[in-house]
mmCIF file of C-alpha atoms in Angstrom:
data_model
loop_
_atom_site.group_PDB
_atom_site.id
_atom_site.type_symbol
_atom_site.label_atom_id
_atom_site.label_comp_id
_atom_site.label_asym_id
_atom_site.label_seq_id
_atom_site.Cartn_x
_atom_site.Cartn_y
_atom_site.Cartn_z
ATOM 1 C CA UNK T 1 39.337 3.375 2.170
ATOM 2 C CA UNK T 2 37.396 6.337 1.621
ATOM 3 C CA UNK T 3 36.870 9.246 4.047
ATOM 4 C CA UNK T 4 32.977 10.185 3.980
ATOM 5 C CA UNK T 5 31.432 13.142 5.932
ATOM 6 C CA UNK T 6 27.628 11.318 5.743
ATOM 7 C CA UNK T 7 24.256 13.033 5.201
ATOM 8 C CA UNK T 8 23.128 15.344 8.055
ATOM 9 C CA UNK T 9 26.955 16.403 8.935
ATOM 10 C CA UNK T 10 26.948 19.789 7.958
ATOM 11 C CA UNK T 11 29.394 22.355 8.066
ATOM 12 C CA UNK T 12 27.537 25.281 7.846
ATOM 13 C CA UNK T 13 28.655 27.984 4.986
ATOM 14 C CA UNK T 14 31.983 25.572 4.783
ATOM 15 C CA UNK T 15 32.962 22.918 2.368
ATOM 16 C CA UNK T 16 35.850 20.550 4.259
ATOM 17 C CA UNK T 17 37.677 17.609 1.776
ATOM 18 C CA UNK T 18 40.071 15.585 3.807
ATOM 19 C CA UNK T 19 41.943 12.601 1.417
ATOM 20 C CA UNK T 20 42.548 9.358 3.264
ATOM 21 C CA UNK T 21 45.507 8.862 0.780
ATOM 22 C CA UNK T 22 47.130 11.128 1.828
ATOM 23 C CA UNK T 23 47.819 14.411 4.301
ATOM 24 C CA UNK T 24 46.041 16.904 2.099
ATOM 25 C CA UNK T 25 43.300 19.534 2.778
ATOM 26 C CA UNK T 26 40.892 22.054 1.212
ATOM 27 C CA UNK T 27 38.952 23.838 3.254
ATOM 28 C CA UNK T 28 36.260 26.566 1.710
ATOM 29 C CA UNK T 29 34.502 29.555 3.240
ATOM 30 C CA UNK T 30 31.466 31.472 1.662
ATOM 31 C CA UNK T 31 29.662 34.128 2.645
ATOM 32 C CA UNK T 32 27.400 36.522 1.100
ATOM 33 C CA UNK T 33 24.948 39.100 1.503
ATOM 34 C CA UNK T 34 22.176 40.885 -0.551
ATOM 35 C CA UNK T 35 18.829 43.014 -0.799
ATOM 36 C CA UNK T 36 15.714 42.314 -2.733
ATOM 37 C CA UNK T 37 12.809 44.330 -3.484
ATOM 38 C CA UNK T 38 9.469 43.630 -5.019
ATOM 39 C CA UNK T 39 7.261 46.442 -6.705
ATOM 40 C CA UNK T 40 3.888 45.451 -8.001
ATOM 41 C CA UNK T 41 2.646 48.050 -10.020
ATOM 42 C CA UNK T 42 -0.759 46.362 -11.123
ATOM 43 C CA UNK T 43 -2.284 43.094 -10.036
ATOM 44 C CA UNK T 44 -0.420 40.975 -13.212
ATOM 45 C CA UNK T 45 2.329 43.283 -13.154
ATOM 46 C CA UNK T 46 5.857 43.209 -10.541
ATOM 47 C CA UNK T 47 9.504 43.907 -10.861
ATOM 48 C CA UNK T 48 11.992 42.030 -8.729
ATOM 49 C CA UNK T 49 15.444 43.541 -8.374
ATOM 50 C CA UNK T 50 18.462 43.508 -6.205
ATOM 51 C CA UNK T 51 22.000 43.127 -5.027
ATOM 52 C CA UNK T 52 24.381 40.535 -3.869
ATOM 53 C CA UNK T 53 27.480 39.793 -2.805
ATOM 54 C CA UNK T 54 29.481 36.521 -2.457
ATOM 55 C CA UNK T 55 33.011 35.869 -1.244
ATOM 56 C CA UNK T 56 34.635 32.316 -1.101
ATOM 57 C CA UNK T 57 38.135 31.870 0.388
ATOM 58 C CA UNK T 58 39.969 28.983 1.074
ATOM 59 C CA UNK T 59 42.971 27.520 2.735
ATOM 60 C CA UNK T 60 44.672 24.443 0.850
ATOM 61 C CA UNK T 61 47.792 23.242 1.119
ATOM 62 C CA UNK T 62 49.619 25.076 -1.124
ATOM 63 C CA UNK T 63 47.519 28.543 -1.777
ATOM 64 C CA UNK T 64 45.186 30.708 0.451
ATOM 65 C CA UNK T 65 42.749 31.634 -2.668
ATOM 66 C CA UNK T 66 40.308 34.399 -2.381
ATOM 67 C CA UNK T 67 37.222 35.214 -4.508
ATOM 68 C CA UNK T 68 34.792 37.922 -4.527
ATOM 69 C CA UNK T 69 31.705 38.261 -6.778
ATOM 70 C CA UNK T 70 29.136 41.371 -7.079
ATOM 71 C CA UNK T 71 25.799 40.463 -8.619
ATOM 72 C CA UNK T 72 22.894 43.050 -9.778
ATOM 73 C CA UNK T 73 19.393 41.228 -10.707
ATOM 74 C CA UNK T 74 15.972 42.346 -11.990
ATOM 75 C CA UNK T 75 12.633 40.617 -13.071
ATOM 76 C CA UNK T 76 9.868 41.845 -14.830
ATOM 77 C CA UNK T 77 6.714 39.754 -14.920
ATOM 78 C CA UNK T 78 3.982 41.354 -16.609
ATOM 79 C CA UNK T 79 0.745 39.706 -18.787
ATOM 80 C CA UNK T 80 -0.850 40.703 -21.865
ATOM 81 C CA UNK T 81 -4.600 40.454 -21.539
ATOM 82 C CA UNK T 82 -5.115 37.570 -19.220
ATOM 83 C CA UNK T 83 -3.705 34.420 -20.990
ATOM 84 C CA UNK T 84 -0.409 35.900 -22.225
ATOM 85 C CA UNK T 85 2.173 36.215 -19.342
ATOM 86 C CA UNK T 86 6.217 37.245 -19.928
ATOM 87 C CA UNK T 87 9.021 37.159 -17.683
ATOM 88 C CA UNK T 88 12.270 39.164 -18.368
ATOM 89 C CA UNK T 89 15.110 39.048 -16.026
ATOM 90 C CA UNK T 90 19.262 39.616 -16.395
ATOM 91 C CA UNK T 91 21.495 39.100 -13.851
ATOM 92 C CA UNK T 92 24.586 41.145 -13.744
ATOM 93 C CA UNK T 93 28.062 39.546 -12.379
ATOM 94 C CA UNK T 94 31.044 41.352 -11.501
ATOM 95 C CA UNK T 95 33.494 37.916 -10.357
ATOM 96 C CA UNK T 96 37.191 38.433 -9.521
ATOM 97 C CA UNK T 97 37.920 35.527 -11.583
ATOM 98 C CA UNK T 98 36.099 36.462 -14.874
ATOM 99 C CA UNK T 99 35.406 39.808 -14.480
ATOM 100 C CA UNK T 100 31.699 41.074 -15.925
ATOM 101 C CA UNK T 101 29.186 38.730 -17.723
ATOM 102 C CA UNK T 102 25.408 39.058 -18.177
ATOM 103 C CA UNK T 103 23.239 36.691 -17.928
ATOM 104 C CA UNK T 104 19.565 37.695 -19.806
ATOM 105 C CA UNK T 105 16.516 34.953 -20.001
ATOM 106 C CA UNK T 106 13.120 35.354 -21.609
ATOM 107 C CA UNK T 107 10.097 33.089 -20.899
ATOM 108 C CA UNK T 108 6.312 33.206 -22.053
ATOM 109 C CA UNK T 109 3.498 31.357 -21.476
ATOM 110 C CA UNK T 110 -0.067 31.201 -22.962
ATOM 111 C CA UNK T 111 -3.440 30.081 -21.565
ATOM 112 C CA UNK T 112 -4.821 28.105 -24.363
ATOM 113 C CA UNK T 113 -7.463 26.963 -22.387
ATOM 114 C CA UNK T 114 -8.859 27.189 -18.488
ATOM 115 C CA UNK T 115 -6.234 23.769 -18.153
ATOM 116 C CA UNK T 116 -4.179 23.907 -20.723
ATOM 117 C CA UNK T 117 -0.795 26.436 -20.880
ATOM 118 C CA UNK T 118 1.646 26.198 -23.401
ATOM 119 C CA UNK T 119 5.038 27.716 -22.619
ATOM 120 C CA UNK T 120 8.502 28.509 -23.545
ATOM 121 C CA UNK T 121 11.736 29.998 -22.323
ATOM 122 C CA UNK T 122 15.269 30.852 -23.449
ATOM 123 C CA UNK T 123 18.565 32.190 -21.629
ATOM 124 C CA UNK T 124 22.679 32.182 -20.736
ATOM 125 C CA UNK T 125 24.237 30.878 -17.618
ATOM 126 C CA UNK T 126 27.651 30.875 -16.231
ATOM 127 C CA UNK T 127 28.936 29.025 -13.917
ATOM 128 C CA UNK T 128 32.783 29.828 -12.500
ATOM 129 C CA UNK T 129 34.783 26.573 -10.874
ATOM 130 C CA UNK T 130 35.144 25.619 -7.516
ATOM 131 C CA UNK T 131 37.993 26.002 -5.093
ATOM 132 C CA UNK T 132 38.508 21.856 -5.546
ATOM 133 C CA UNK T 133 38.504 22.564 -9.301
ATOM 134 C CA UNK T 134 40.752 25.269 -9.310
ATOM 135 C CA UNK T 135 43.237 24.747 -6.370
ATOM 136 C CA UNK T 136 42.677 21.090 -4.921
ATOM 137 C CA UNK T 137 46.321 18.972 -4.225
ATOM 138 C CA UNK T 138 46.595 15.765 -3.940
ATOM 139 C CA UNK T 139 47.816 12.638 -4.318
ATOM 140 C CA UNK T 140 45.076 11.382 -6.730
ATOM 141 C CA UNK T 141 44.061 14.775 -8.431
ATOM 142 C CA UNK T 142 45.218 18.439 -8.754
ATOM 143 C CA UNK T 143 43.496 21.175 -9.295
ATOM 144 C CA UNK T 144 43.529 23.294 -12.821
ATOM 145 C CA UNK T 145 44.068 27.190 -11.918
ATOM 146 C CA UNK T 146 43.194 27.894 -15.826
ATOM 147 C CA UNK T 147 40.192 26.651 -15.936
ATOM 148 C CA UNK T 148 37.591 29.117 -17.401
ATOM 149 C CA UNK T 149 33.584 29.572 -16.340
ATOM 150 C CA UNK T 150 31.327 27.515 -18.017
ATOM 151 C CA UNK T 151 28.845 29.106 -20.114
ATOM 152 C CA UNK T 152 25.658 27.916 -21.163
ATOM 153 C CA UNK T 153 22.633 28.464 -23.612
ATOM 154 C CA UNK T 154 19.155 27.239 -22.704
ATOM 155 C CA UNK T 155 16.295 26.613 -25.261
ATOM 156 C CA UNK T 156 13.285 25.010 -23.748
ATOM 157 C CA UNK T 157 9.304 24.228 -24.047
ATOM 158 C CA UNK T 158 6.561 22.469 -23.584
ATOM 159 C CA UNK T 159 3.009 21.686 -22.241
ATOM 160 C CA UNK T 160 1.094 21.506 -18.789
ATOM 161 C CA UNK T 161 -2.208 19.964 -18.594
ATOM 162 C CA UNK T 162 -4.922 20.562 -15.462
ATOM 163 C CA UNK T 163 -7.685 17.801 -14.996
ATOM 164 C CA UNK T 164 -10.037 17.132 -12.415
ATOM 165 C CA UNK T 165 -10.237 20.725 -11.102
ATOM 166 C CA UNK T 166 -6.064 20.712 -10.604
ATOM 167 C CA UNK T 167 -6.262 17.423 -8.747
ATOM 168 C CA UNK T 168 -4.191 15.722 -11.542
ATOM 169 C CA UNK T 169 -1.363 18.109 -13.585
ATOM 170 C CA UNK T 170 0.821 16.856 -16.198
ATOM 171 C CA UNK T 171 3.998 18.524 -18.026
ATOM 172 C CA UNK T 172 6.325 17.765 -21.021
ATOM 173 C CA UNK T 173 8.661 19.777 -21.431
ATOM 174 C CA UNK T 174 11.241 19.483 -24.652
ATOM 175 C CA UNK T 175 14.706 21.363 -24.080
ATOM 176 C CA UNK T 176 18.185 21.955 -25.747
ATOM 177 C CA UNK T 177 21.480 23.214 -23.783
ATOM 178 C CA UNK T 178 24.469 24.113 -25.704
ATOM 179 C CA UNK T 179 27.900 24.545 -23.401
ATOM 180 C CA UNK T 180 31.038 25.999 -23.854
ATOM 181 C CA UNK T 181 33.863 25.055 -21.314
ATOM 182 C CA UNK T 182 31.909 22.845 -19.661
ATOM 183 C CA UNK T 183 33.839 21.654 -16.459
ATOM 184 C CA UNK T 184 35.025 17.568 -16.556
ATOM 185 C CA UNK T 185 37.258 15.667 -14.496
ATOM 186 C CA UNK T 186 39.861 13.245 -16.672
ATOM 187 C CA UNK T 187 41.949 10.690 -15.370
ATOM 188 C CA UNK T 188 45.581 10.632 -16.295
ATOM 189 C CA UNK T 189 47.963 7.286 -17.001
ATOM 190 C CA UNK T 190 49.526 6.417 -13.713
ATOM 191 C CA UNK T 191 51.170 7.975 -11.665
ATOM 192 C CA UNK T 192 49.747 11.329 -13.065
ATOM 193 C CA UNK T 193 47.335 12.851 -11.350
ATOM 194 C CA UNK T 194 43.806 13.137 -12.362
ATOM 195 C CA UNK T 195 42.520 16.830 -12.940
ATOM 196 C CA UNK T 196 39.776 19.129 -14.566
ATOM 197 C CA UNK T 197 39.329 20.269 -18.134
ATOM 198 C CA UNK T 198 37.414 22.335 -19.817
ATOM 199 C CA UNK T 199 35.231 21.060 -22.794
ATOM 200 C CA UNK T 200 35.029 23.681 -26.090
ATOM 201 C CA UNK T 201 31.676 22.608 -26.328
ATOM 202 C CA UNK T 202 29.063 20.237 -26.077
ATOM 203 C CA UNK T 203 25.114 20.288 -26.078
ATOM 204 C CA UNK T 204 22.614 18.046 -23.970
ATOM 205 C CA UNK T 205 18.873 17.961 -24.741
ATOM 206 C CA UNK T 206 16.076 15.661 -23.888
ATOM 207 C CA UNK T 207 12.477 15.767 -22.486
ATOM 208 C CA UNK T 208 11.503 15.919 -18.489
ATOM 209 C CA UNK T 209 7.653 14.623 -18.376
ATOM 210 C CA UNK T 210 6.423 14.895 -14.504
ATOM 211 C CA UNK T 211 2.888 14.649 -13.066
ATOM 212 C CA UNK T 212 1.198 14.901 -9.873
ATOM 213 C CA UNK T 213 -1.910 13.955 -7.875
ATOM 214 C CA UNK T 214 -3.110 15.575 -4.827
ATOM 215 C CA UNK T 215 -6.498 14.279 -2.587
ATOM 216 C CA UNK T 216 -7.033 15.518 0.739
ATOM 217 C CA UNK T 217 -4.338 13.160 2.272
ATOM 218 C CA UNK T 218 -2.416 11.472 -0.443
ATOM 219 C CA UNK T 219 -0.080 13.265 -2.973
ATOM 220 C CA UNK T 220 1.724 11.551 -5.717
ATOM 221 C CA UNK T 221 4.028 12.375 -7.446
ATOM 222 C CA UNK T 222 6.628 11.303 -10.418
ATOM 223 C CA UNK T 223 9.092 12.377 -13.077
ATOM 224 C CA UNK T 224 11.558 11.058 -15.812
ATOM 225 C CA UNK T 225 14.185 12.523 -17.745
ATOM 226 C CA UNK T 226 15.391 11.292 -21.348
ATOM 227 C CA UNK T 227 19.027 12.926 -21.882
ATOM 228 C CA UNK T 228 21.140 12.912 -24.753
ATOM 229 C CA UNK T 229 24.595 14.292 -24.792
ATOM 230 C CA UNK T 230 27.525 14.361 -26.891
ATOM 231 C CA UNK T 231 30.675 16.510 -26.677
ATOM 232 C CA UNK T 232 30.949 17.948 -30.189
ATOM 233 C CA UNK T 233 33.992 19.983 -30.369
ATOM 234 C CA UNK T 234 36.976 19.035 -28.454
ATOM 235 C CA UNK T 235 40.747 20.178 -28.106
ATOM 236 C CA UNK T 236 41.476 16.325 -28.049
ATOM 237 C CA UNK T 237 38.605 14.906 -30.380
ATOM 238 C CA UNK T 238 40.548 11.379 -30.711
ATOM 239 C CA UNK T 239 40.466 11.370 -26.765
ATOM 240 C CA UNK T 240 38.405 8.027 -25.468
ATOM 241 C CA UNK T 241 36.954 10.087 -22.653
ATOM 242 C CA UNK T 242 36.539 13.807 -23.608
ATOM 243 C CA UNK T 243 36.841 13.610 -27.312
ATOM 244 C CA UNK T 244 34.469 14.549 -29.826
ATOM 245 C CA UNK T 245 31.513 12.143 -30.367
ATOM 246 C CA UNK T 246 31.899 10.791 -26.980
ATOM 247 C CA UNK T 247 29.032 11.708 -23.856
ATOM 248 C CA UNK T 248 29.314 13.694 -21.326
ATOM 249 C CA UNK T 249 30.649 12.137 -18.314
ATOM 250 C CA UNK T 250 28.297 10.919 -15.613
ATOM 251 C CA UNK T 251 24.806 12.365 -17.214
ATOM 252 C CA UNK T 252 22.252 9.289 -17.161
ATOM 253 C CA UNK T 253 20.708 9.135 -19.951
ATOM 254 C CA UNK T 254 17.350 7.833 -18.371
ATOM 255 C CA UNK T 255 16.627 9.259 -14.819
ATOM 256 C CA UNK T 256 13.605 9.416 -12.557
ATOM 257 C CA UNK T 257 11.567 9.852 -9.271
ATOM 258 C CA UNK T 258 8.608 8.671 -7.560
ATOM 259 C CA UNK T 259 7.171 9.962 -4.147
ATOM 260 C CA UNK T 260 4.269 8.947 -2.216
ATOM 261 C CA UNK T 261 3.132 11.568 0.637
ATOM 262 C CA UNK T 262 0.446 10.330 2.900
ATOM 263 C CA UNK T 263 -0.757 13.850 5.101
ATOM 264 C CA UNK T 264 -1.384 12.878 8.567
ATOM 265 C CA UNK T 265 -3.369 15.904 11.001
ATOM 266 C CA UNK T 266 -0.470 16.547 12.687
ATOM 267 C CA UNK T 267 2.527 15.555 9.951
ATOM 268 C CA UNK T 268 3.637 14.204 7.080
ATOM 269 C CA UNK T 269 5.145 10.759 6.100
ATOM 270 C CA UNK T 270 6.893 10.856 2.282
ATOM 271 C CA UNK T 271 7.983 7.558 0.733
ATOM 272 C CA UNK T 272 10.762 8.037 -2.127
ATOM 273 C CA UNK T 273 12.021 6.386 -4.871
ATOM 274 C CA UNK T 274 15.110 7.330 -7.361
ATOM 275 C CA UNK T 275 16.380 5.965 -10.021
ATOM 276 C CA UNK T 276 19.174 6.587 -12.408
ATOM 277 C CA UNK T 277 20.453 4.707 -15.291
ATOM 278 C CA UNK T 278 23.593 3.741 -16.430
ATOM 279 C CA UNK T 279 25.975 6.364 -17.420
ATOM 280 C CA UNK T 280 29.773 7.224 -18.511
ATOM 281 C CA UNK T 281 32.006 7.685 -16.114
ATOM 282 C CA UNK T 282 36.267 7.298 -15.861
ATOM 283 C CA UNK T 283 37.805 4.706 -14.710
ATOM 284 C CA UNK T 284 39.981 6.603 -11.910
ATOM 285 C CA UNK T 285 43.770 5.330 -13.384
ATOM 286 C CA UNK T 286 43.733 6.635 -17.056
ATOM 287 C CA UNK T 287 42.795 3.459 -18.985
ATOM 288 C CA UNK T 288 40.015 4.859 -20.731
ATOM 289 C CA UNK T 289 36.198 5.574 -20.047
ATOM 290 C CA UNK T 290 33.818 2.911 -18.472
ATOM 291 C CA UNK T 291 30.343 2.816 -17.930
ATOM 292 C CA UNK T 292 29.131 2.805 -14.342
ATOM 293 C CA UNK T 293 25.943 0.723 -13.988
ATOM 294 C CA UNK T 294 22.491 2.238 -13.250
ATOM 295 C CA UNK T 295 20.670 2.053 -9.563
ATOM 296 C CA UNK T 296 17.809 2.822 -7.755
ATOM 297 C CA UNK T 297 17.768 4.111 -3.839
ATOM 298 C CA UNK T 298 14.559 4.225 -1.280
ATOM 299 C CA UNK T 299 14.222 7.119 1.248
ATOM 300 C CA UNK T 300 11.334 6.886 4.031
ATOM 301 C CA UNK T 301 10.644 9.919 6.105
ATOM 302 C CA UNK T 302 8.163 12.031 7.950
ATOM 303 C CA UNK T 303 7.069 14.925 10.538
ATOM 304 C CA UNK T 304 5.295 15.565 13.413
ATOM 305 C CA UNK T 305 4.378 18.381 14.900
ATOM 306 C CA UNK T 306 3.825 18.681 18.837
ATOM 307 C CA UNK T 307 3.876 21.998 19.335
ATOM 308 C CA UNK T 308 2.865 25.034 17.087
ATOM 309 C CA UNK T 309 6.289 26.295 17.203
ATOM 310 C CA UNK T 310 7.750 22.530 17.513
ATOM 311 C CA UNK T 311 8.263 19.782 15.168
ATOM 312 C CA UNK T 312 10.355 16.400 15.118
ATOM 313 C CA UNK T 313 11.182 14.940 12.070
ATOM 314 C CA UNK T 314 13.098 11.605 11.004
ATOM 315 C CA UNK T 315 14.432 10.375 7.731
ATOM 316 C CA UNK T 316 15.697 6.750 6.463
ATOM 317 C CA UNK T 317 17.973 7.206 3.277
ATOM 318 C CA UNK T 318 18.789 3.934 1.333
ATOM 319 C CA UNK T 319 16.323 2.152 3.125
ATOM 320 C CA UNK T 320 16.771 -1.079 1.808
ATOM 321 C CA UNK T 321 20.755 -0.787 1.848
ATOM 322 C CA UNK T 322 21.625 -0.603 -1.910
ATOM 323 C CA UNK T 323 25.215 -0.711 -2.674
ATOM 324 C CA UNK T 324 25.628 1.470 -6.048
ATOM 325 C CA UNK T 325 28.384 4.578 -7.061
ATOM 326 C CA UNK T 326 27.029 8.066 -7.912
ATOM 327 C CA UNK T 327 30.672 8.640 -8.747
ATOM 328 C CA UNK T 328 32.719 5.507 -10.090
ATOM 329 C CA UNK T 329 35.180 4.456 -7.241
ATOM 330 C CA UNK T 330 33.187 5.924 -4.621
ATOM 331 C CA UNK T 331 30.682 3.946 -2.930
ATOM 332 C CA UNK T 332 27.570 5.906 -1.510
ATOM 333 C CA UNK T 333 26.592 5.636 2.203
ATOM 334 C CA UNK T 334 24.526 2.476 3.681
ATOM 335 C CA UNK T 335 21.489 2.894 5.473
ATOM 336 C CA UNK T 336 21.823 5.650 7.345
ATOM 337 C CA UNK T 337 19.147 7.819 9.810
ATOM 338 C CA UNK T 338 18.689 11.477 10.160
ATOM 339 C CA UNK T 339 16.794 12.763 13.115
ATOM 340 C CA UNK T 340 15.881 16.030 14.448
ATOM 341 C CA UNK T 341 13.489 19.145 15.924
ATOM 342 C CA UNK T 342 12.506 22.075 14.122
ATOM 343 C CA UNK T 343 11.624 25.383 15.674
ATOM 344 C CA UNK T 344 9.908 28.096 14.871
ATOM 345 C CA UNK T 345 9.760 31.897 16.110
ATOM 346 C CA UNK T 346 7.870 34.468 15.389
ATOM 347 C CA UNK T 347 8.198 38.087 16.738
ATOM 348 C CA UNK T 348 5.198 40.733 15.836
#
């Protein structure tokens, strides 16, 4: 059996696994801080820029791990007549685990017409493991304390279209990621352990297409994704599941979304739709890769407000009760209902 916190159980600024396997635990705390400024020095010009700080520690069962991370930002938005528009940013990290990267990005975008902008936009990422990755212990996987931050390049543009006056936009948008150390769990032969590797590199590139109509009460609104990935250098390229050639684990390679928002005077109601095809996945005991089938999941929900500072708000996930696996071996939750209040305060 599985142990499942369910949607709606939160834990706030904690992460909590519990195995039902066995009596093993990783707990994670995370807390952070920061300052932002704006300065808009003309009406098309504005810098952004600030500070932050992050620190995660958690207890496990055999390590109390600690992690700090200092972060310095800015972003410069400025135009060029009015139908060329730039954004620079670069985001500084100081992380006690891999010390100081920077992280620039560059995007433009032109006004070829009153509805049509073209744009474009390139940049590095980083992204360090987490506690689970690095330190998790149990019976079924272990943690890898030598993993090393992924690091990413981003290549991407495209097209958005205006009709109607805005009522109806469209977007295509081509892109192209290229990834070194990319972050995968692997399953072992029994009775090892399954754990996390890193990937040397690997690329994944596509097109997301979305579009959107909005009348006084009714909203659509919809989006696919066509993804193609391959791992292309490996440490293991004859591997079945990580090895050169092969896909990268659990990215669909078709993916989508529809929702339908009715507006109501006093609320909302949203009707959702997901769906995500097959993709490659492990099979959990080392016998080589499999691929977990495709599925498609219904969410109904709404507001209401009764007060100005008061709202109540319900949602149904997996309304109509599919049984599918986001991860292979893990079935998602049933039906399930989340209901609440919202307040609001305001102090002038």
């Amino acid at each position: 059996s599985n142990f499942v916190i369910p949607n709606g159980a939160r834990v706030v600024r904690r992460t909590v696994f519990i195995s039902a396997s066995a009596p093993s635990k990783t707990i994670t705390e995370r807390r952070s801080a920061g300052y932002q400024g704006n300065w808009s020095y003309s009406s098309h010009n504005s810098i952004v820029f600030g500070y932050d700080f992050e620190q995660e520690r958690g207890v496990t069962d055999i390590a109390p791990p600690l992690r700090n991370n200092h972060g310095l930002f800015a972003n410069h938005q400025h135009s060029v007549g009015t139908r060329l528009f730039f954004t620079e940013s670069v985001r500084l990290e100081d992380n006690s685990v891999f010390h100081k990267k920077a992280t620039p990005r560059f995007a433009a975008s032109y006004l070829l017409t009153s509805t049509t902008r073209l744009k474009a936009s390139t940049g590095a990422g980083i992204s360090e493991p987490s506690f689970l990755q690095n330190f998790a212990h149990d019976p079924n996987f272990i943690g890898n304390r030598n993993l090393r931050p992924e690091r990413s390049q981003s290549v991407e543009a495209g097209i958005e279209q205006h009709f109607f006056g805005s009522h109806f936009v469209t977007d295509a948008t081509l892109f192209a990621n290229r990834f070194r150390d990319l972050i995968v769990f692997v399953s072992l032969p029994a009775p090892q352990p399954g754990t996390w590797v890193n990937l040397e590199a690997s690329r994944a590139e596509g097109i997301e297409w979305s579009t959107r109509l909005e009348l006084s009460w009714l909203r659509l609104r919809g989006q696919y994704t066509f993804l193609d990935t391959r791992v292309t250098s490996a440490a293991s390229p004859a591997s079945a599941s990580t090895g050169t050639g092969q896909e990268l684990p659990r990215r669909p390679r078709h993916s989508g979304a529809v929702d339908v928002t009715a507006v109501l005077r006093h609320g909302f109601v949203t009707l959702n739709t997901t769906f995500v095809g097959e993709r490659q996945d492990s099979d959990g005991v080392g016998f080589g890769i499999v691929r977990n089938p495709g599925y498609q999941r219904t969410d109904l929900g709404g507001s209401y407000s009764l007060r100005p500072w008061l709202d109540v708000f319900i949602r149904v996930q997996n309304v109509f009760n599919r049984r599918y696996e986001e991860v292979l071996g893990y079935t998602a939750l049933p039906r399930n209902v989340l209901a609440g209040m919202t307040f609001r305060w305001r102090h002038r």
